[in-house]
Coordinates of N, CA and C and ligand atoms in Angstrom, one line a residue:
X161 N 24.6 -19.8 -64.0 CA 24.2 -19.1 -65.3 C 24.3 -17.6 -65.1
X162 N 24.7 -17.0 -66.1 CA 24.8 -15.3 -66.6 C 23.9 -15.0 -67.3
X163 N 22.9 -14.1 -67.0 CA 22.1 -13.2 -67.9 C 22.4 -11.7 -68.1
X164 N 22.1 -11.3 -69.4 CA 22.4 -10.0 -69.8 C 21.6 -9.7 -70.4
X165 N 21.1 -8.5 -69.7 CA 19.8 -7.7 -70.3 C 20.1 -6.4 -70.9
X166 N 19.5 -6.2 -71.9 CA 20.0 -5.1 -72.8 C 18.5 -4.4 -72.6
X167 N 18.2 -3.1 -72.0 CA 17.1 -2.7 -72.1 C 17.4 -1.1 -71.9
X168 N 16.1 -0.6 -72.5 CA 15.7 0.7 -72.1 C 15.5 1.5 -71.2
X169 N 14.8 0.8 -70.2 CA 13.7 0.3 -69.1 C 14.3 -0.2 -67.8
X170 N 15.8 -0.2 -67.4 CA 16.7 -0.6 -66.3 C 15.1 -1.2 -65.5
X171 N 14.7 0.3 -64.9 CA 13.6 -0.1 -63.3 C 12.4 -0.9 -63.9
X172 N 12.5 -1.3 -65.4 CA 11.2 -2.2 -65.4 C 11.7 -3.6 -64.9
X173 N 13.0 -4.0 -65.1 CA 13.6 -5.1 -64.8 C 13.9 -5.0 -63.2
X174 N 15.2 -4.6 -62.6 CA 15.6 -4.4 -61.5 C 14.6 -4.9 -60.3
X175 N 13.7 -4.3 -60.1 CA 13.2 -4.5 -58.7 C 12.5 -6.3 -59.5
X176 N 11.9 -6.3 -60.3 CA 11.5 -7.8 -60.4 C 12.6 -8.8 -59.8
X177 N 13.8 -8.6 -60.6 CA 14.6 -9.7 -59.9 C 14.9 -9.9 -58.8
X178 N 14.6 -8.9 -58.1 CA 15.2 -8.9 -56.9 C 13.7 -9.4 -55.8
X179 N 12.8 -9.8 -55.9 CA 12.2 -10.2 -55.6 C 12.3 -12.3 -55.6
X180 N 11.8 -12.6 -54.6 CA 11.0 -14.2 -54.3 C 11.8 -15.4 -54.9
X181 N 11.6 -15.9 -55.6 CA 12.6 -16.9 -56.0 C 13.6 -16.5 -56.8
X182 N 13.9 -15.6 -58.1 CA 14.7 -15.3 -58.7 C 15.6 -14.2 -58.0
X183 N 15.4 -13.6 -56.6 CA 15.9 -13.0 -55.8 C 17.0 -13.6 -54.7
X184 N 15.8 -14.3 -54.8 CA 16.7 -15.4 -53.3 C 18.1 -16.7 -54.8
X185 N 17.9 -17.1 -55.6 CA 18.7 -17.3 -56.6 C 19.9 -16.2 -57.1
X186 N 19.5 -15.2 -56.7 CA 21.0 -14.3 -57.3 C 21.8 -14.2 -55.8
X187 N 20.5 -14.0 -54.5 CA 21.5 -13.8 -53.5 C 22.8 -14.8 -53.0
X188 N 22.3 -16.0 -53.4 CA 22.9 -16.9 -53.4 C 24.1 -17.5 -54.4
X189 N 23.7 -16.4 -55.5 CA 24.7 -16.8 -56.4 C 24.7 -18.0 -57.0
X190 N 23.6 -18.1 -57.2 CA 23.0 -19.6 -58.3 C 22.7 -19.3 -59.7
X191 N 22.8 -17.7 -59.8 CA 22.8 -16.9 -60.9 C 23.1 -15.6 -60.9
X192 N 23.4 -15.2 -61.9 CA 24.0 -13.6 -61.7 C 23.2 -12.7 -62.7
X193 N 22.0 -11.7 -62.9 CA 21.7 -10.9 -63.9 C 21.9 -10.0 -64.2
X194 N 23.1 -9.2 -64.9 CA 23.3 -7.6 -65.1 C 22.1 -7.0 -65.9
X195 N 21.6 -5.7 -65.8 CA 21.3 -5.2 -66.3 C 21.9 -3.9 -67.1
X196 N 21.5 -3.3 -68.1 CA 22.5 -2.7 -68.8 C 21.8 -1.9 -69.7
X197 N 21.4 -0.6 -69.3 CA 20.8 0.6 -70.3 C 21.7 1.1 -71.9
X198 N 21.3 0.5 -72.7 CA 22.0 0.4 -74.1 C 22.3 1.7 -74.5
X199 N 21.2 2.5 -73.7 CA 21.3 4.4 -74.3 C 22.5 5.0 -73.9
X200 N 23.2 4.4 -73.3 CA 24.2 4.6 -72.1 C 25.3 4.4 -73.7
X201 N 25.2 3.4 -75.1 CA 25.9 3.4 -75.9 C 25.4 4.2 -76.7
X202 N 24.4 5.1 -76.9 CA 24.6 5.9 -78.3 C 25.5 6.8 -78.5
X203 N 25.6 7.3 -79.6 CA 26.6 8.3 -80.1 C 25.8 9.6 -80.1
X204 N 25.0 9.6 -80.3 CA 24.2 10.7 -80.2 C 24.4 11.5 -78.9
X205 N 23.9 12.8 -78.9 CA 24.4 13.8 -78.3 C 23.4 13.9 -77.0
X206 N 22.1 13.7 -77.1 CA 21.0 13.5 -76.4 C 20.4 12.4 -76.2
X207 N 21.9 11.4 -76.4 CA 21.6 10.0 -75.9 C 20.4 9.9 -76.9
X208 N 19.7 9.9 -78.0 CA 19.0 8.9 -78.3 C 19.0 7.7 -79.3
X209 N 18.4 7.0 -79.4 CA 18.9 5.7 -79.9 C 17.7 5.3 -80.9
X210 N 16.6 6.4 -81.1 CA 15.8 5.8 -82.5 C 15.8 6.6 -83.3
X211 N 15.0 6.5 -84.0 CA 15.0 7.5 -85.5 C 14.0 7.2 -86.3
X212 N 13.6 8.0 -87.4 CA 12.4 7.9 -88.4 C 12.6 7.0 -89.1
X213 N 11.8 5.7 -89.4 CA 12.1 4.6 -90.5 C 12.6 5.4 -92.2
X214 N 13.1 5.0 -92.8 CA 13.8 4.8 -94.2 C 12.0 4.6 -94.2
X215 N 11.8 5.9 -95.7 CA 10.9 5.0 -96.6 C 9.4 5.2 -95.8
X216 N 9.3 6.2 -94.7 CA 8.6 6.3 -94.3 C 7.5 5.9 -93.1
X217 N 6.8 6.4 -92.5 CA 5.7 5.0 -92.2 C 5.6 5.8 -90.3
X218 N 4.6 5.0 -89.9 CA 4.5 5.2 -88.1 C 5.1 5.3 -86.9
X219 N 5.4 6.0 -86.3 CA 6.6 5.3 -85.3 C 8.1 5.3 -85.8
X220 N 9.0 5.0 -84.8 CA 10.2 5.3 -84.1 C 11.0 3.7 -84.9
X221 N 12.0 4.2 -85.1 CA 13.1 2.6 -85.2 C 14.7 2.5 -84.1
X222 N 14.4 1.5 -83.6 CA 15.6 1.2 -82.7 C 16.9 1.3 -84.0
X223 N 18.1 1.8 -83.6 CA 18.9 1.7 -84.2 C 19.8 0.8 -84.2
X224 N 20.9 0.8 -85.0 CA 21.6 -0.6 -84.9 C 22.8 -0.5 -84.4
X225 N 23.4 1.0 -84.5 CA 25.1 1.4 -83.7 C 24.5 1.1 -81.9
X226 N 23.7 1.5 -81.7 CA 23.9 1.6 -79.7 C 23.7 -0.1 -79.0
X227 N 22.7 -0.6 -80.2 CA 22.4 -1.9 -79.6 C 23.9 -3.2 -79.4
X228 N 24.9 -2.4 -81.0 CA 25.8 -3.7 -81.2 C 27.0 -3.0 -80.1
X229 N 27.6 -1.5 -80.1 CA 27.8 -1.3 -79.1 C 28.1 -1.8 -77.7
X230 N 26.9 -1.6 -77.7 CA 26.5 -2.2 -75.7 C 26.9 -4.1 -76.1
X231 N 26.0 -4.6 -77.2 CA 26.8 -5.8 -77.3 C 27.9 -6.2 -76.9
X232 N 29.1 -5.4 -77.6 CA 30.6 -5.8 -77.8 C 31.3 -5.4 -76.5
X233 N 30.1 -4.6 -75.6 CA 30.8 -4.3 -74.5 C 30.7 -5.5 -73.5
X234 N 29.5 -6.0 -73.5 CA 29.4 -7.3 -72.7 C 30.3 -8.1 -72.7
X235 N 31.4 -8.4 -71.6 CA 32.4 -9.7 -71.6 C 31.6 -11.0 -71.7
X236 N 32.6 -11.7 -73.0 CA 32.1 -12.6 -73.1 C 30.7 -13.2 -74.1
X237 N 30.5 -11.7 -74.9 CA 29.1 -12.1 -75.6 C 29.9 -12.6 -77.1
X238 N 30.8 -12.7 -77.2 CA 31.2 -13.6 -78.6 C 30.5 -15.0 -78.1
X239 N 30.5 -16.0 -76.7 CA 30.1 -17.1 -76.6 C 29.1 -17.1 -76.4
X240 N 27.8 -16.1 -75.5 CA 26.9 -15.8 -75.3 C 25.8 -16.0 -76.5
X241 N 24.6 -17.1 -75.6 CA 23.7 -17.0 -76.7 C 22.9 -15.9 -76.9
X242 N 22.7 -15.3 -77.9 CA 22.3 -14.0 -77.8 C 20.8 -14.2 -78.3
X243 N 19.6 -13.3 -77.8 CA 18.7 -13.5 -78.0 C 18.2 -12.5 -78.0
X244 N 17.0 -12.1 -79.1 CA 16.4 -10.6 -79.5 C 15.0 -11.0 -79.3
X245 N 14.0 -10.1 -78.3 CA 12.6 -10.6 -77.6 C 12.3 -10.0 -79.1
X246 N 11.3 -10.7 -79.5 CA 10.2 -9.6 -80.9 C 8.6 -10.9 -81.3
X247 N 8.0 -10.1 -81.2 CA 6.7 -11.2 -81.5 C 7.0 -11.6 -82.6
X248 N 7.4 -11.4 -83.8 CA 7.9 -12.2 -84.9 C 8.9 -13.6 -84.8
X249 N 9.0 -13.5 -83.3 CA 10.0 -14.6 -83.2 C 9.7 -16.4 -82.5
X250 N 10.3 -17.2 -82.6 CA 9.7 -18.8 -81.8 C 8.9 -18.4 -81.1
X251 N 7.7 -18.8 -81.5 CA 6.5 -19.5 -80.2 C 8.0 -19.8 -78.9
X252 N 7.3 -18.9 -77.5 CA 7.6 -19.9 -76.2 C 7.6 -21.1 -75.5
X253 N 7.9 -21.7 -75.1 CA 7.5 -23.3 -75.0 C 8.1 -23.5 -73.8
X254 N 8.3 -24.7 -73.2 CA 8.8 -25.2 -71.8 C 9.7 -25.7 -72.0
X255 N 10.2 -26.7 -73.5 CA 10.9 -27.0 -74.1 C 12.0 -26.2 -74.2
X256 N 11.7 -24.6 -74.5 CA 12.6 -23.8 -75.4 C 13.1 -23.5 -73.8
X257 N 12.8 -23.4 -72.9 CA 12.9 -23.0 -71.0 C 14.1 -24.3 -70.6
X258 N 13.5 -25.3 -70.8 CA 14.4 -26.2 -70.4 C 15.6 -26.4 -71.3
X259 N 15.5 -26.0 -72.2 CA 16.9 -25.8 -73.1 C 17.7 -24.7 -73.0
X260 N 17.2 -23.3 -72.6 CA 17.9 -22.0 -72.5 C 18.7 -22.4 -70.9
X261 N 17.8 -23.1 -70.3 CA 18.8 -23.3 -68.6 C 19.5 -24.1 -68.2
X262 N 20.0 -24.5 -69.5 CA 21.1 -25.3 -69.7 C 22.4 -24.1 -70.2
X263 N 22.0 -23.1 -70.7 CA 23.1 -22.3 -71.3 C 24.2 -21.6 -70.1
X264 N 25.2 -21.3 -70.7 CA 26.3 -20.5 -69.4 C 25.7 -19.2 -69.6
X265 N 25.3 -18.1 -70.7 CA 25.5 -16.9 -70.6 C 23.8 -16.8 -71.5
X266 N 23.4 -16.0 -71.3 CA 22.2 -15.4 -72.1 C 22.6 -13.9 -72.2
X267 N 21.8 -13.2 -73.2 CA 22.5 -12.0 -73.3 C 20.6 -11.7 -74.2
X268 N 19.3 -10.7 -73.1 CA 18.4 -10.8 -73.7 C 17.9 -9.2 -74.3
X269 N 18.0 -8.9 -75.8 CA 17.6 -7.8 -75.9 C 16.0 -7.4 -76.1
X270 N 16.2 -6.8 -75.2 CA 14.5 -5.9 -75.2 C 14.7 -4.6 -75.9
X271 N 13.8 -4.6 -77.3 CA 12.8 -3.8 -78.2 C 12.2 -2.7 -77.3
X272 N 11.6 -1.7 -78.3 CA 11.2 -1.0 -77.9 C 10.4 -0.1 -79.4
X273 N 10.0 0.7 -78.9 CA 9.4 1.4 -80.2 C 8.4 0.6 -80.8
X274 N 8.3 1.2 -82.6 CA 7.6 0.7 -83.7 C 8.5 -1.2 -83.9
X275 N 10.0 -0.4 -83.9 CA 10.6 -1.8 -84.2 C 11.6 -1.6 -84.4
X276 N 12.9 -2.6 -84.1 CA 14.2 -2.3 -85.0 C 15.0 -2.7 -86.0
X277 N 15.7 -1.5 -86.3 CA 16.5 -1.9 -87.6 C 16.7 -3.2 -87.8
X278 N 16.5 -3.6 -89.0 CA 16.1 -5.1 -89.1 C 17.5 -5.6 -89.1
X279 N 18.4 -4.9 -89.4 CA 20.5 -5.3 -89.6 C 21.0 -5.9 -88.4
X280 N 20.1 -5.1 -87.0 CA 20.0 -5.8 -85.5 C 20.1 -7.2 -85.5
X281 N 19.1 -7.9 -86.3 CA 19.1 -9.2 -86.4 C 20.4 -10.3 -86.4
X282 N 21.1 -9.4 -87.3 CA 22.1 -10.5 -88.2 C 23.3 -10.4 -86.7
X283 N 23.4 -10.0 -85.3 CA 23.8 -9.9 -84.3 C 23.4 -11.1 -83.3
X284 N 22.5 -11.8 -83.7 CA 21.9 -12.4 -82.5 C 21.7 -13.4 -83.1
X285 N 21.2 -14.5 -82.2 CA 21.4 -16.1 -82.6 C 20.0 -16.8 -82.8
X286 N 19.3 -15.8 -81.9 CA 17.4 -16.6 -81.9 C 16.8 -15.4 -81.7
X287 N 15.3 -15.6 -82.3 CA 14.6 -14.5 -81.7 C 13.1 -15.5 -80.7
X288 N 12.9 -15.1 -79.8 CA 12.1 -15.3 -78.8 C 10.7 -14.8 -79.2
X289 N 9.3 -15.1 -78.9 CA 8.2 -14.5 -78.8 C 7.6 -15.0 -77.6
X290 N 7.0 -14.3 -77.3 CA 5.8 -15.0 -75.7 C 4.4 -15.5 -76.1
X291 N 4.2 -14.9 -77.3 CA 3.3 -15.1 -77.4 C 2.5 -14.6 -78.6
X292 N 1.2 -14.5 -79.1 CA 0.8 -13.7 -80.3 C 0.4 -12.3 -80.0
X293 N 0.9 -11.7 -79.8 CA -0.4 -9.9 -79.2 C 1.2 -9.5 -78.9
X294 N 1.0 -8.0 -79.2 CA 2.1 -7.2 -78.9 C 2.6 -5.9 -77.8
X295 N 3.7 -6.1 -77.1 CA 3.8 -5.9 -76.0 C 4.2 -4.6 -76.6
X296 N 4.0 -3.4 -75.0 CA 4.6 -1.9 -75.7 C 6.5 -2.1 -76.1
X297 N 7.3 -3.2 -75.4 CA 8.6 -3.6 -75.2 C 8.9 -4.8 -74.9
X298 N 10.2 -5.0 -74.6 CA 10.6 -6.4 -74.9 C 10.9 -6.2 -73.4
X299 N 10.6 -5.9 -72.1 CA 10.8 -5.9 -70.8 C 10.1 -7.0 -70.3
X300 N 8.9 -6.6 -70.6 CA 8.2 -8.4 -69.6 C 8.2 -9.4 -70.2
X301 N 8.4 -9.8 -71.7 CA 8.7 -10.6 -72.5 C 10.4 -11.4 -71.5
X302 N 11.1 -10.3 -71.8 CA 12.8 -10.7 -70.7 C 12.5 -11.4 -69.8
X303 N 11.7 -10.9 -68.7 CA 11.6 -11.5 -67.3 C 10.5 -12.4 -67.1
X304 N 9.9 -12.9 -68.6 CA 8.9 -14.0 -68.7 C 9.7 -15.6 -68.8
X305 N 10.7 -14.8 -70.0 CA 11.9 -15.9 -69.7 C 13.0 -16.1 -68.9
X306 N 13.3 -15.0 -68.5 CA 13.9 -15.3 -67.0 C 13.8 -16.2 -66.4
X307 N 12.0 -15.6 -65.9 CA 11.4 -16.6 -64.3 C 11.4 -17.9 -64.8
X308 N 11.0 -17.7 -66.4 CA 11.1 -19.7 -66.7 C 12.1 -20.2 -66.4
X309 N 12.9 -19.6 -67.0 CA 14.1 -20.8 -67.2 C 14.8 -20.6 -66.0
X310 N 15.0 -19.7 -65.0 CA 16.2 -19.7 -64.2 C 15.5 -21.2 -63.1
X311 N 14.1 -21.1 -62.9 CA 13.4 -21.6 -62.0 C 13.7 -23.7 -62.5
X312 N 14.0 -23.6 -63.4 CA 14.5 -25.2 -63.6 C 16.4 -25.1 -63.7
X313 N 16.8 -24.1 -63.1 CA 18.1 -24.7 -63.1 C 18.4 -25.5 -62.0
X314 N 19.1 -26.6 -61.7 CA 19.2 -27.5 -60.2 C 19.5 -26.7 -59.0
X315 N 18.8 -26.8 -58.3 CA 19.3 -26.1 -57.0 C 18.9 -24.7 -56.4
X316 N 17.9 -24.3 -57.8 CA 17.4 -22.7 -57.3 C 15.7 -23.2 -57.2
X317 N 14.6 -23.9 -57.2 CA 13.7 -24.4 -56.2 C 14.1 -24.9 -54.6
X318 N 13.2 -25.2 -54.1 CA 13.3 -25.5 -52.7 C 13.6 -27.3 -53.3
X319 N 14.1 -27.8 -52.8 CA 14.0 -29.4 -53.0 C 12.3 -29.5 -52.9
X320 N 11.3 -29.0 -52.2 CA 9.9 -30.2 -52.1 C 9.3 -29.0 -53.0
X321 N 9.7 -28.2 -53.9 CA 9.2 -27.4 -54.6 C 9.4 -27.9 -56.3
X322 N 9.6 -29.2 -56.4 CA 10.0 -29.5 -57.9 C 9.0 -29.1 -59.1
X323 N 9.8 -29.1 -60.8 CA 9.0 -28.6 -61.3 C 9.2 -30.0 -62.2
X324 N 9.2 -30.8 -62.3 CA 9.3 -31.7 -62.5 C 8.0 -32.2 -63.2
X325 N 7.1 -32.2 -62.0 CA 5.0 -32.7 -62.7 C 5.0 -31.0 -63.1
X326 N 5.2 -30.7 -63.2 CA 4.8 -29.3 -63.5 C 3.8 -29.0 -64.8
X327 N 2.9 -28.2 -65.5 CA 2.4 -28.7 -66.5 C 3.5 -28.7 -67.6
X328 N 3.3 -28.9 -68.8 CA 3.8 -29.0 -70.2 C 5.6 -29.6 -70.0
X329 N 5.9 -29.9 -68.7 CA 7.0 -30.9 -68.5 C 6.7 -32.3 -69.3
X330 N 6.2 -33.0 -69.3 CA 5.8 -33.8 -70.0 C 5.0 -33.9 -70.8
X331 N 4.5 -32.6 -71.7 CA 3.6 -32.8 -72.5 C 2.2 -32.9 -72.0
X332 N 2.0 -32.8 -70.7 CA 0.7 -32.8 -70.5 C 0.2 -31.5 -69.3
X333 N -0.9 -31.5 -68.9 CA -1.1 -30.0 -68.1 C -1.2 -31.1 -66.9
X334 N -0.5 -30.3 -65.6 CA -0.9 -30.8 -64.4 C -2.2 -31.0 -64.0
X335 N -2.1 -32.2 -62.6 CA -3.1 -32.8 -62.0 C -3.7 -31.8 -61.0
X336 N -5.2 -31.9 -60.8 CA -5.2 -30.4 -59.5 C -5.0 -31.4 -58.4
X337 N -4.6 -29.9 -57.8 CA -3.9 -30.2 -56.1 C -5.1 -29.7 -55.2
X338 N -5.1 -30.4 -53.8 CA -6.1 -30.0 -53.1 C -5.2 -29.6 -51.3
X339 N -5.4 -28.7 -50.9 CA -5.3 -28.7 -49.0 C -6.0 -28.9 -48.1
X340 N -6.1 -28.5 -47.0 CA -6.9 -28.1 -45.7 C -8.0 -27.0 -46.3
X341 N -9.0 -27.1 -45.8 CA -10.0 -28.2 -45.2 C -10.2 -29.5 -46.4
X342 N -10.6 -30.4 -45.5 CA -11.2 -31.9 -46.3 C -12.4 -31.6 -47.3
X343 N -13.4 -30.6 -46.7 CA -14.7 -30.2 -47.7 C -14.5 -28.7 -47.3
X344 N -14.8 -27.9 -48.4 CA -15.1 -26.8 -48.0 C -16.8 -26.4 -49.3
X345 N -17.5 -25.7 -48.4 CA -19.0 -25.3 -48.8 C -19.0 -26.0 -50.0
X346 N -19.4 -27.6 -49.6 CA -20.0 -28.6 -50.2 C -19.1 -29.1 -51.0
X347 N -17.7 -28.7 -51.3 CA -16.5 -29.0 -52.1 C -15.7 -30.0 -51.6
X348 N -15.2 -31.3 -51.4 CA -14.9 -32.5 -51.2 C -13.3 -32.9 -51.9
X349 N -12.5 -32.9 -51.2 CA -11.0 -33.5 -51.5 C -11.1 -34.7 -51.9
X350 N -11.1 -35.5 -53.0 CA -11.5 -36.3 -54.1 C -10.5 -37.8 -52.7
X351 N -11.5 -38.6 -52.2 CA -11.3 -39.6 -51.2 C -9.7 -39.9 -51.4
X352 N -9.4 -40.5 -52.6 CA -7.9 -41.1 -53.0 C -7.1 -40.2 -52.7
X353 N -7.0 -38.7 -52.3 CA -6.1 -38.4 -51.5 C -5.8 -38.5 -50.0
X354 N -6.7 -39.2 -49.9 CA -6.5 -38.8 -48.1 C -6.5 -40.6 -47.8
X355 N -6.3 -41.3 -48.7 CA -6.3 -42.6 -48.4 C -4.8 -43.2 -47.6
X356 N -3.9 -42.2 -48.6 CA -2.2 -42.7 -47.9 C -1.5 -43.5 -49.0
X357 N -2.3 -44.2 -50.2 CA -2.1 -44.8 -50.7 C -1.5 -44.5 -52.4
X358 N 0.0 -44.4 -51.8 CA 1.0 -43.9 -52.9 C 0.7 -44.0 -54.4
X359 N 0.6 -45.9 -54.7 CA 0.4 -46.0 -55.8 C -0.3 -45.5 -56.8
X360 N -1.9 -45.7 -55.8 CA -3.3 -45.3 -56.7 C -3.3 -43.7 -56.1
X361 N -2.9 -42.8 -55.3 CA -2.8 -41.6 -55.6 C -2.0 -41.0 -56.8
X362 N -0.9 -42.0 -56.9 CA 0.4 -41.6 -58.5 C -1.2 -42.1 -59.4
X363 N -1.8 -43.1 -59.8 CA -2.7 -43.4 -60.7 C -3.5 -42.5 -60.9
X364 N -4.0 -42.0 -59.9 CA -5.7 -40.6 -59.7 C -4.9 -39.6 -60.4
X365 N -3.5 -39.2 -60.5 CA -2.7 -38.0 -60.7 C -2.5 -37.8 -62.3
X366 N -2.5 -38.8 -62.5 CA -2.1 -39.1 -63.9 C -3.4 -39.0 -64.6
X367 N -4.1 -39.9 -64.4 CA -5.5 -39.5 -64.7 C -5.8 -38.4 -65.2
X368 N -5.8 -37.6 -63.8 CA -6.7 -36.4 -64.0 C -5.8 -35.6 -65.3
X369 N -4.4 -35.9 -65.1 CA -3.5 -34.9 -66.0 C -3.9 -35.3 -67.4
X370 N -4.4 -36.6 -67.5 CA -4.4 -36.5 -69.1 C -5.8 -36.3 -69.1
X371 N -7.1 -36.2 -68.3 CA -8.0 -35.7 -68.7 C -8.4 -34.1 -68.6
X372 N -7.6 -33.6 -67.8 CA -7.5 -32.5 -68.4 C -6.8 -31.8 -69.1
X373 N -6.2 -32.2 -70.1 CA -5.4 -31.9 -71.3 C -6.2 -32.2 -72.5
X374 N -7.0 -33.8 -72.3 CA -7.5 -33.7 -73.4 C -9.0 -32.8 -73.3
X375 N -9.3 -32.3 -72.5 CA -10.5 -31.3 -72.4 C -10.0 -29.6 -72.7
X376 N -9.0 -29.6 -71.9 CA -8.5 -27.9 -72.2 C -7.5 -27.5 -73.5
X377 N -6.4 -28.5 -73.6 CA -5.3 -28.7 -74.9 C -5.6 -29.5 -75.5
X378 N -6.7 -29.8 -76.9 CA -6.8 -30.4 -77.5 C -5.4 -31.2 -78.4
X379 N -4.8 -30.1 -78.5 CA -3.4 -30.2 -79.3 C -2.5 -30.8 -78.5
X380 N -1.8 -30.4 -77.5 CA -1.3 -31.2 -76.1 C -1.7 -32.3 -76.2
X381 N -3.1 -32.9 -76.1 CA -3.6 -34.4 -75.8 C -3.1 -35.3 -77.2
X382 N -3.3 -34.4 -78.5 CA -3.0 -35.4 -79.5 C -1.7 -35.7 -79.5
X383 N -0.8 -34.7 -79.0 CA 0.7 -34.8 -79.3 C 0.9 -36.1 -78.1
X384 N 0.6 -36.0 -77.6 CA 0.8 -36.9 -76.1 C 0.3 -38.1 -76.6
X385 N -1.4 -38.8 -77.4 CA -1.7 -40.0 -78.1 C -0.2 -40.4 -79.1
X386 N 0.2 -39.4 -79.7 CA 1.0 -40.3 -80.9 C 2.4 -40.4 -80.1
X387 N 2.6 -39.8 -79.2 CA 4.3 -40.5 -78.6 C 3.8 -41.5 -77.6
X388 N 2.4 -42.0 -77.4 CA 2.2 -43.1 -76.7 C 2.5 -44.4 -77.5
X389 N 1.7 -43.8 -78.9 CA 1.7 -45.1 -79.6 C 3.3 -45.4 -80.5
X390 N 4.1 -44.1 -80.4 CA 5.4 -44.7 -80.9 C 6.1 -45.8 -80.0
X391 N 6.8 -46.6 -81.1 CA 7.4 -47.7 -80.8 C 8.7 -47.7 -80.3
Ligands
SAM63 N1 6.0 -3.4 -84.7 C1 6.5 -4.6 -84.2 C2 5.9 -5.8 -84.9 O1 4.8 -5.7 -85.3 O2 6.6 -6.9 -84.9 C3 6.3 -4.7 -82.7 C4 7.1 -3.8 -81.9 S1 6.7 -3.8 -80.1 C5 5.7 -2.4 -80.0 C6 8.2 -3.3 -79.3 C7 9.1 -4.4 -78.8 O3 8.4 -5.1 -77.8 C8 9.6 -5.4 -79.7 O4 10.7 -5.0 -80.4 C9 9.9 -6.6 -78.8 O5 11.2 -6.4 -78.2 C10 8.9 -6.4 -77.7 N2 7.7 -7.3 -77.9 C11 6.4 -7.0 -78.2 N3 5.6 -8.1 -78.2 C12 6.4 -9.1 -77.9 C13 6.2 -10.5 -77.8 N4 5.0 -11.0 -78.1 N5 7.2 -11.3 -77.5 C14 8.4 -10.9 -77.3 N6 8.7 -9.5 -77.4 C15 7.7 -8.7 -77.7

């Protein structure tokens, strides 16, 4: 897979990737991420790339010549699914993770400012959110989907590192896990792990995963009742 980052912010990106798992994945060439300072396309004379909103009002607007620019410069972003980070955009999901790491090319713009020219839009194919609350930019929103999705492509975990039980892979939040020591200050590794006994350890696991979903994800737990009871 190819990612393309369209940002303001090169060094907010850069050293992240090159860090731990998504590091050890490029060094190996299980992925490739350019980064790519878009200011580097304005026309402007002092390089800059926002300006006063039309019509008035707070704050700075991303404009729309540097963004599509740097777009058209990217090989390959006519196929490229192109994606614009903005809290206005899809709820994140594991779902939306395990669908993006299926793609050949990402191409992820990061915002900045009050906000941009809304004409930006009609460029891009999805808009992303992380979440509800608003970030100063679209930089750690990028590398939020990054780390997700590059980390379920085949072959960039460790094999005994799967994400497989992972939580919201199936609709439900993971089982807790326990190590060394057996008790610690009066704390007890729940017997059925230390028994050996594969089956009813897969049983205890499951267990715990749907009981704590229906205590912490109310919403998770219902969604999980009605694809039980479908036929
Ligand atoms: N005024 C904008 C609004 O209310 O929709 C928010 C602009 S925010 C200060 C600047 C940039 O940060 C956005 O263009 C977007 O790229 C990024 N950003 C902020 N919050 C985000 C979120 N929850 N998810 C994804 N990107 C976000």
């Amino acid at each position: 897979m190819k990612i393309t980052v369209l940002t303001l912010f090169p060094d907010m990106i850069t050293p992240v990737i090159g860090q731990s798992i998504i590091g050890r994945a490029r060094y190996e060439n299980k992925i490739q991420i350019d980064v790519i300072d878009y200011r580097a396309y304005s026309l402007n004379k002092h390089q800059k790339v926002d300006d006063a909103p039309y019509g008035g009002g707070a704050g700075m607007v991303l404009q729309v010549e540097p963004v599509v620019r740097a777009l058209r410069a990217i090989e390959g972003h006519e196929k490229a699914l192109k994606i614009l980070m903005t809290p206005q955009g899809e709820p994140y999901s594991q779902p939306r993770a395990q669908a993006l790491s299926k793609a050949d090319h990402l191409i992820i713009l990061c915002g900045h400012y009050e906000g941009f020219d809304e004409r930006i839009r009609a460029y891009f194919d999805t808009e992303i959110s992380i979440g509800d609350y608003v970030l100063t930019g679209g930089e750690v929103a990028a590398l939020v989907l990054i780390d997700s999705t590059i980390r379920l492509i085949p072959g960039v975990l460790n094999k005994d590192a799967s994400h497989e039980e992972d939580s919201f892979s199936d609709g439900l939040l993971e089982y807790p896990h326990y190590t060394r020591p057996p008790t610690f200050e009066g704390q007890s590794v729940p017997e059925v792990l230390l028994s050996g006994h594969h089956q009813a350890i897969a049983s205890y696991r499951r267990a715990e995963s749907i009981k704590r979903t229906r205590k912490r994800r109310p919403d998770l737990y219902e969604s999980y009742v009605k694809r039980q009871k479908k036929p």
